[in-house]
XYZ file of N, CA and C in Angstrom:
483
model
N 120.174 -76.268 -137.036
C 121.405 -75.578 -137.226
C 121.436 -74.313 -136.386
N 120.368 -73.600 -136.373
C 120.274 -72.376 -135.599
C 120.317 -72.724 -134.118
N 119.692 -73.824 -133.775
C 119.703 -74.246 -132.387
C 121.127 -74.613 -131.958
N 121.871 -75.234 -132.830
C 123.267 -75.555 -132.534
C 124.077 -74.277 -132.391
N 123.792 -73.262 -133.201
C 124.511 -71.989 -133.138
C 124.224 -71.308 -131.812
N 122.934 -71.328 -131.387
C 122.589 -70.709 -130.110
C 123.248 -71.468 -128.954
N 123.250 -72.764 -129.062
C 123.878 -73.563 -128.006
C 125.374 -73.285 -127.957
N 125.981 -73.224 -129.111
C 127.421 -72.937 -129.172
C 127.707 -71.549 -128.631
N 126.843 -70.606 -128.998
C 127.013 -69.224 -128.556
C 126.838 -69.126 -127.038
N 125.870 -69.865 -126.510
C 125.638 -69.883 -125.068
C 126.830 -70.493 -124.332
N 127.344 -71.583 -124.833
C 128.531 -72.227 -124.222
C 129.731 -71.293 -124.286
N 129.879 -70.632 -125.417
C 130.991 -69.700 -125.582
C 130.860 -68.533 -124.622
N 129.641 -68.014 -124.446
C 129.415 -66.893 -123.528
C 129.697 -67.304 -122.091
N 129.289 -68.496 -121.702
C 129.558 -68.987 -120.344
C 131.062 -69.219 -120.138
N 131.715 -69.725 -121.137
C 133.148 -69.990 -121.034
C 133.925 -68.689 -120.912
N 133.551 -67.702 -121.710
C 134.270 -66.430 -121.694
C 134.000 -65.688 -120.388
N 132.777 -65.668 -119.930
C 132.450 -64.947 -118.709
C 132.874 -65.718 -117.479
N 133.146 -66.982 -117.600
C 133.523 -67.952 -116.565
C 132.751 -67.716 -115.284
N 133.359 -67.144 -114.254
C 132.683 -67.016 -112.971
C 132.170 -65.611 -112.738
N 131.999 -64.842 -113.751
C 131.575 -63.456 -113.562
C 130.146 -63.367 -113.067
N 129.409 -64.423 -113.176
C 128.042 -64.401 -112.686
C 127.999 -64.580 -111.168
N 129.084 -65.157 -110.614
C 129.152 -65.341 -109.160
C 129.611 -64.031 -108.532
N 129.215 -63.748 -107.292
C 129.661 -62.497 -106.657
C 131.185 -62.544 -106.392
N 131.826 -61.405 -106.510
C 133.275 -61.352 -106.300
C 133.585 -61.187 -104.822
N 134.704 -61.702 -104.440
C 135.143 -61.612 -103.065
C 136.184 -60.499 -102.995
N 136.043 -59.613 -102.020
C 136.974 -58.501 -101.904
C 138.291 -59.020 -101.328
N 139.385 -58.683 -102.009
C 140.718 -59.096 -101.569
C 141.339 -57.939 -100.804
N 141.713 -58.216 -99.577
C 142.321 -57.177 -98.744
C 143.832 -57.384 -98.730
N 144.562 -56.345 -99.104
C 146.020 -56.411 -99.130
C 146.548 -55.626 -97.935
N 147.282 -56.328 -97.095
C 147.846 -55.711 -95.899
C 149.353 -55.954 -95.920
N 150.085 -54.886 -95.717
C 151.537 -55.070 -95.640
C 152.000 -54.681 -94.254
N 152.695 -55.583 -93.613
C 153.265 -55.286 -92.312
C 154.655 -55.915 -92.267
N 155.565 -55.258 -91.560
C 156.938 -55.764 -91.545
C 157.038 -57.085 -90.791
N 157.857 -57.939 -91.313
C 158.127 -59.205 -90.654
C 159.490 -59.099 -89.982
N 159.568 -59.505 -88.749
C 160.848 -59.484 -88.057
C 161.570 -60.792 -88.355
N 162.749 -60.645 -88.955
C 163.523 -61.817 -89.330
C 164.567 -62.060 -88.245
N 164.623 -63.259 -87.755
C 165.605 -63.600 -86.734
C 166.901 -64.021 -87.425
N 167.889 -63.128 -87.390
C 169.176 -63.391 -88.040
C 170.185 -63.739 -86.963
N 170.911 -64.809 -87.184
C 171.929 -65.211 -86.222
C 173.047 -64.178 -86.208
N 173.393 -63.677 -85.027
C 174.424 -62.662 -84.894
C 175.785 -63.328 -84.708
N 176.776 -62.873 -85.459
C 178.103 -63.458 -85.278
C 178.737 -62.960 -83.989
N 179.593 -63.788 -83.405
C 180.343 -63.367 -82.223
C 181.401 -62.370 -82.656
N 181.645 -61.393 -81.803
C 182.710 -60.436 -82.097
C 184.054 -61.136 -81.954
N 185.024 -60.746 -82.775
C 186.323 -61.395 -82.663
C 186.968 -61.094 -81.316
N 187.745 -62.043 -80.843
C 188.467 -61.870 -79.583
C 189.490 -60.762 -79.761
N 189.585 -59.851 -78.801
C 190.556 -58.757 -78.960
C 191.980 -59.288 -79.020
N 192.790 -58.607 -79.791
C 194.191 -59.003 -79.905
C 194.956 -58.617 -78.659
N 195.908 -59.422 -78.308
C 196.793 -59.112 -77.191
C 198.211 -59.107 -77.743
N 198.574 -57.989 -78.347
C 199.891 -57.879 -78.948
C 200.923 -57.526 -77.888
N 202.079 -58.115 -78.012
C 203.177 -57.822 -77.107
C 204.330 -57.280 -77.921
N 204.845 -56.155 -77.484
C 205.959 -55.544 -78.210
C 207.222 -56.378 -78.000
N 207.983 -56.589 -79.056
C 209.228 -57.341 -78.889
C 210.254 -56.512 -78.116
N 211.186 -57.192 -77.501
C 212.249 -56.498 -76.783
C 213.438 -56.356 -77.718
N 213.903 -55.143 -77.822
C 215.034 -54.864 -78.684
C 216.203 -54.431 -77.815
N 217.376 -54.896 -78.161
C 218.574 -54.556 -77.421
C 219.435 -53.623 -78.266
N 219.899 -52.578 -77.650
C 220.864 -51.705 -78.294
C 222.154 -51.878 -77.518
N 223.156 -52.400 -78.182
C 224.406 -52.765 -77.518
C 225.526 -51.903 -78.084
N 226.343 -51.361 -77.175
C 227.476 -50.555 -77.627
C 228.678 -50.843 -76.737
N 229.804 -50.277 -77.105
C 231.022 -50.416 -76.317
C 231.194 -49.268 -75.332
N 230.154 -48.468 -75.131
C 230.238 -47.361 -74.180
C 230.378 -47.911 -72.761
N 231.213 -47.257 -71.975
C 231.416 -47.686 -70.590
C 230.185 -47.339 -69.758
N 229.859 -48.220 -68.846
C 228.738 -47.991 -67.948
C 229.254 -47.264 -66.722
N 228.570 -46.196 -66.349
C 228.941 -45.484 -65.131
C 228.593 -46.353 -63.934
N 229.514 -46.476 -63.023
C 229.302 -47.243 -61.800
C 229.464 -46.271 -60.641
N 228.386 -45.518 -60.341
C 228.517 -44.426 -59.365
C 228.732 -44.928 -57.941
N 229.243 -44.031 -57.146
C 229.415 -44.319 -55.727
C 228.060 -44.362 -55.048
N 227.957 -45.096 -53.971
C 226.716 -45.198 -53.209
C 226.454 -43.862 -52.523
N 225.195 -43.445 -52.494
C 224.828 -42.198 -51.815
C 225.039 -42.354 -50.319
N 225.600 -41.319 -49.730
C 225.867 -41.311 -48.286
C 225.141 -40.124 -47.649
N 224.780 -40.297 -46.414
C 224.150 -39.211 -45.665
C 225.218 -38.173 -45.330
N 224.927 -36.942 -45.661
C 225.845 -35.831 -45.401
C 225.570 -35.259 -44.005
N 226.410 -34.334 -43.597
C 226.264 -33.704 -42.281
C 224.935 -32.961 -42.160
N 224.438 -32.402 -43.282
C 223.175 -31.656 -43.237
C 221.953 -32.569 -43.367
N 222.138 -33.873 -43.447
C 221.036 -34.826 -43.527
C 220.644 -35.201 -44.947
N 221.242 -34.571 -45.951
C 220.908 -34.886 -47.339
C 221.721 -36.095 -47.808
N 221.226 -36.715 -48.873
C 221.909 -37.881 -49.467
C 222.660 -37.419 -50.715
N 223.975 -37.640 -50.721
C 224.795 -37.260 -51.867
C 225.804 -38.346 -52.136
N 226.274 -38.359 -53.385
C 227.324 -39.291 -53.775
C 228.664 -38.570 -53.647
N 229.651 -39.260 -53.114
C 230.975 -38.639 -53.113
C 231.552 -38.612 -54.522
N 232.446 -37.698 -54.786
C 233.041 -37.577 -56.118
C 233.917 -38.765 -56.443
N 234.547 -39.353 -55.464
C 235.374 -40.538 -55.691
C 235.211 -41.465 -54.503
N 235.370 -42.758 -54.789
C 235.218 -43.755 -53.734
C 235.995 -45.001 -54.108
N 236.108 -45.910 -53.160
C 236.744 -47.198 -53.415
C 235.800 -48.073 -54.231
N 236.359 -49.092 -54.900
C 235.540 -50.000 -55.720
C 234.442 -50.661 -54.885
N 234.721 -50.984 -53.637
C 233.734 -51.626 -52.765
C 232.567 -50.697 -52.429
N 232.747 -49.383 -52.586
C 231.706 -48.418 -52.260
C 230.875 -48.001 -53.474
N 231.019 -48.685 -54.596
C 230.213 -48.382 -55.775
C 228.909 -49.181 -55.719
N 227.937 -48.801 -56.552
C 226.646 -49.500 -56.575
C 226.782 -50.945 -57.056
N 227.716 -51.203 -57.954
C 227.933 -52.557 -58.490
C 229.410 -52.920 -58.346
N 229.818 -53.320 -57.160
C 231.250 -53.614 -56.957
C 231.726 -54.842 -57.726
N 230.797 -55.700 -58.160
C 231.191 -56.916 -58.905
C 231.595 -56.609 -60.339
N 231.243 -55.430 -60.851
C 231.611 -55.078 -62.215
C 233.106 -54.781 -62.277
N 233.807 -55.337 -63.273
C 235.234 -55.013 -63.416
C 235.425 -53.581 -63.922
N 236.625 -53.071 -63.799
C 236.940 -51.724 -64.284
C 236.750 -51.685 -65.794
N 236.107 -50.626 -66.327
C 235.885 -50.497 -67.770
C 234.741 -51.361 -68.289
N 233.810 -51.761 -67.423
C 232.667 -52.603 -67.791
C 231.784 -51.832 -68.766
N 231.458 -52.445 -69.913
C 230.691 -51.758 -70.963
C 229.290 -52.346 -71.073
N 228.441 -51.662 -71.854
C 227.092 -52.161 -72.112
C 227.138 -53.491 -72.866
N 228.136 -53.656 -73.713
C 228.302 -54.929 -74.416
C 228.605 -56.042 -73.428
N 229.495 -55.755 -72.478
C 229.815 -56.764 -71.456
C 228.571 -57.113 -70.635
N 227.817 -56.100 -70.251
C 226.605 -56.333 -69.471
C 225.605 -57.165 -70.267
N 225.413 -56.844 -71.555
C 224.484 -57.584 -72.411
C 224.918 -59.040 -72.533
N 226.201 -59.260 -72.790
C 226.694 -60.631 -72.938
C 226.504 -61.426 -71.646
N 226.749 -60.790 -70.519
C 226.560 -61.476 -69.239
C 225.093 -61.841 -69.023
N 224.179 -60.911 -69.341
C 222.748 -61.190 -69.173
C 222.277 -62.297 -70.111
N 222.750 -62.279 -71.357
C 222.345 -63.307 -72.315
C 222.882 -64.676 -71.910
N 224.110 -64.722 -71.435
C 224.674 -66.003 -70.983
C 223.896 -66.544 -69.796
N 223.467 -65.648 -68.913
C 222.689 -66.073 -67.751
C 221.317 -66.594 -68.163
N 220.670 -65.934 -69.127
C 219.331 -66.335 -69.566
C 219.346 -67.571 -70.454
N 220.418 -67.801 -71.184
C 220.437 -68.856 -72.203
C 221.479 -69.926 -71.940
N 221.729 -70.225 -70.689
C 222.665 -71.289 -70.311
C 224.036 -71.130 -70.962
N 224.551 -69.933 -70.953
C 225.891 -69.694 -71.474
C 225.979 -69.453 -72.967
N 224.865 -69.578 -73.699
C 224.866 -69.374 -75.143
C 224.516 -67.925 -75.472
N 225.124 -67.392 -76.527
C 224.822 -66.036 -76.974
C 224.526 -66.096 -78.464
N 223.427 -65.475 -78.864
C 223.037 -65.418 -80.262
C 222.526 -64.013 -80.546
N 223.027 -63.419 -81.610
C 222.597 -62.083 -81.987
C 221.660 -62.163 -83.178
N 220.580 -61.417 -83.108
C 219.675 -61.245 -84.233
C 219.566 -59.745 -84.447
N 219.840 -59.305 -85.650
C 219.842 -57.870 -85.898
C 218.976 -57.499 -87.089
N 218.748 -56.226 -87.221
C 217.997 -55.700 -88.346
C 218.506 -54.292 -88.633
N 218.189 -53.812 -89.807
C 218.581 -52.447 -90.134
C 217.485 -51.495 -89.717
N 217.791 -50.236 -89.661
C 216.799 -49.240 -89.291
C 215.682 -49.204 -90.333
N 216.039 -49.336 -91.606
C 215.022 -49.350 -92.669
C 214.080 -50.533 -92.539
N 214.648 -51.721 -92.226
C 213.804 -52.900 -92.046
C 212.897 -52.753 -90.830
N 213.415 -52.153 -89.785
C 212.595 -51.925 -88.590
C 211.445 -50.980 -88.920
N 211.716 -49.956 -89.730
C 210.671 -49.016 -90.129
C 209.584 -49.737 -90.926
N 209.983 -50.610 -91.856
C 209.015 -51.383 -92.649
C 208.179 -52.272 -91.738
N 208.827 -52.926 -90.773
C 208.111 -53.801 -89.851
C 207.117 -52.990 -89.013
N 207.508 -51.809 -88.594
C 206.631 -50.940 -87.822
C 205.430 -50.496 -88.650
N 205.663 -50.121 -89.909
C 204.561 -49.705 -90.786
C 203.609 -50.864 -91.063
N 204.162 -52.064 -91.240
C 203.311 -53.241 -91.455
C 202.439 -53.520 -90.240
N 202.996 -53.347 -89.062
C 202.222 -53.578 -87.842
C 201.085 -52.564 -87.741
N 201.344 -51.319 -88.105
C 200.290 -50.308 -88.087
C 199.199 -50.639 -89.106
N 199.613 -51.128 -90.257
C 198.639 -51.514 -91.291
C 197.781 -52.681 -90.805
N 198.388 -53.626 -90.119
C 197.649 -54.760 -89.564
C 196.645 -54.283 -88.521
N 197.055 -53.373 -87.662
C 196.139 -52.823 -86.663
C 194.980 -52.092 -87.339
N 195.270 -51.302 -88.379
C 194.224 -50.573 -89.087
C 193.210 -51.540 -89.693
N 193.715 -52.599 -90.333
C 192.834 -53.576 -90.966
C 191.935 -54.247 -89.931
N 192.511 -54.628 -88.827
C 191.734 -55.312 -87.792
C 190.685 -54.371 -87.204
N 191.053 -53.107 -86.975
C 190.082 -52.138 -86.452
C 188.929 -51.940 -87.426
N 189.230 -51.818 -88.704
C 188.169 -51.633 -89.691
C 187.294 -52.865 -89.812
N 187.890 -54.026 -89.735
C 187.114 -55.265 -89.779
C 186.170 -55.337 -88.582
N 186.653 -54.933 -87.429
C 185.801 -54.898 -86.241
C 184.646 -53.930 -86.400
N 184.902 -52.776 -87.030
C 183.835 -51.801 -87.262
C 182.776 -52.352 -88.206
N 183.187 -53.112 -89.206
C 182.226 -53.718 -90.136
C 181.356 -54.733 -89.407
N 181.962 -55.541 -88.568
C 181.197 -56.547 -87.829
C 180.204 -55.862 -86.900
N 180.641 -54.811 -86.219
C 179.739 -54.086 -85.316
C 178.611 -53.432 -86.109
N 178.928 -52.885 -87.283
C 177.894 -52.262 -88.114
C 176.822 -53.280 -88.493
N 177.242 -54.426 -89.034
C 176.255 -55.417 -89.452
C 175.485 -55.971 -88.262
N 176.145 -56.098 -87.148
C 175.464 -56.594 -85.959
C 174.395 -55.592 -85.521
N 174.710 -54.309 -85.570
C 173.756 -53.267 -85.186
C 172.592 -53.194 -86.168
N 172.887 -53.296 -87.461
C 171.851 -53.179 -88.483
C 170.893 -54.362 -88.451
N 171.402 -55.539 -88.217
C 170.557 -56.732 -88.321
C 169.937 -57.137 -86.995
N 170.360 -56.552 -85.887
C 169.816 -56.953 -84.582
C 168.460 -56.274 -84.374
N 167.538 -56.954 -83.707
C 166.269 -56.309 -83.373
C 166.531 -55.116 -82.466
N 165.694 -54.093 -82.563
C 165.955 -52.832 -81.846
C 165.978 -53.041 -80.327
N 165.175 -53.931 -79.773
C 165.176 -54.154 -78.328
C 166.484 -54.772 -77.883
N 167.009 -55.732 -78.649
C 168.243 -56.409 -78.270
C 169.440 -55.465 -78.375
N 169.450 -54.555 -79.315
C 170.549 -53.604 -79.462
C 170.598 -52.688 -78.258
N 169.422 -52.228 -77.783
C 169.375 -51.328 -76.651
C 169.794 -52.002 -75.355
N 169.586 -53.318 -75.249
C 169.957 -54.051 -74.038
C 171.476 -54.161 -73.896
N 172.183 -54.243 -75.005
C 173.627 -54.454 -74.959
C 174.270 -53.160 -74.865
């Protein structure tokens, strides 16, 4: 019985101490940064915005000045009055207005058809403010992309660009 107790005690001591009788191996902990290769997104293509053409049309008469003539002193001046043939635009009828000119240009550009599209000053202001807001958003989005590209790019590649 005592022999069984000693044997049990010996087995228990070996089990508890497990590998403590073997020499320990020194574990070396080294920390060094790992360079992670992150795919860089392409920058967005720059916008090419074109301003719309707006027409302001009125019934105001268009001045049709006389052609400049060389004076006796060598200077170029317009006479105060002249014949219709001596004006800059002799094809314009008497009393030709900006509305007439606009209608003629539109008929020429659109095969004789005329179509008016109008807006109010308030609506134009709203459209202008919306365009500015769109530009602001796009600029800020571009700054975010550039920021992340700079932060995540390896330092050598950032300096090359």
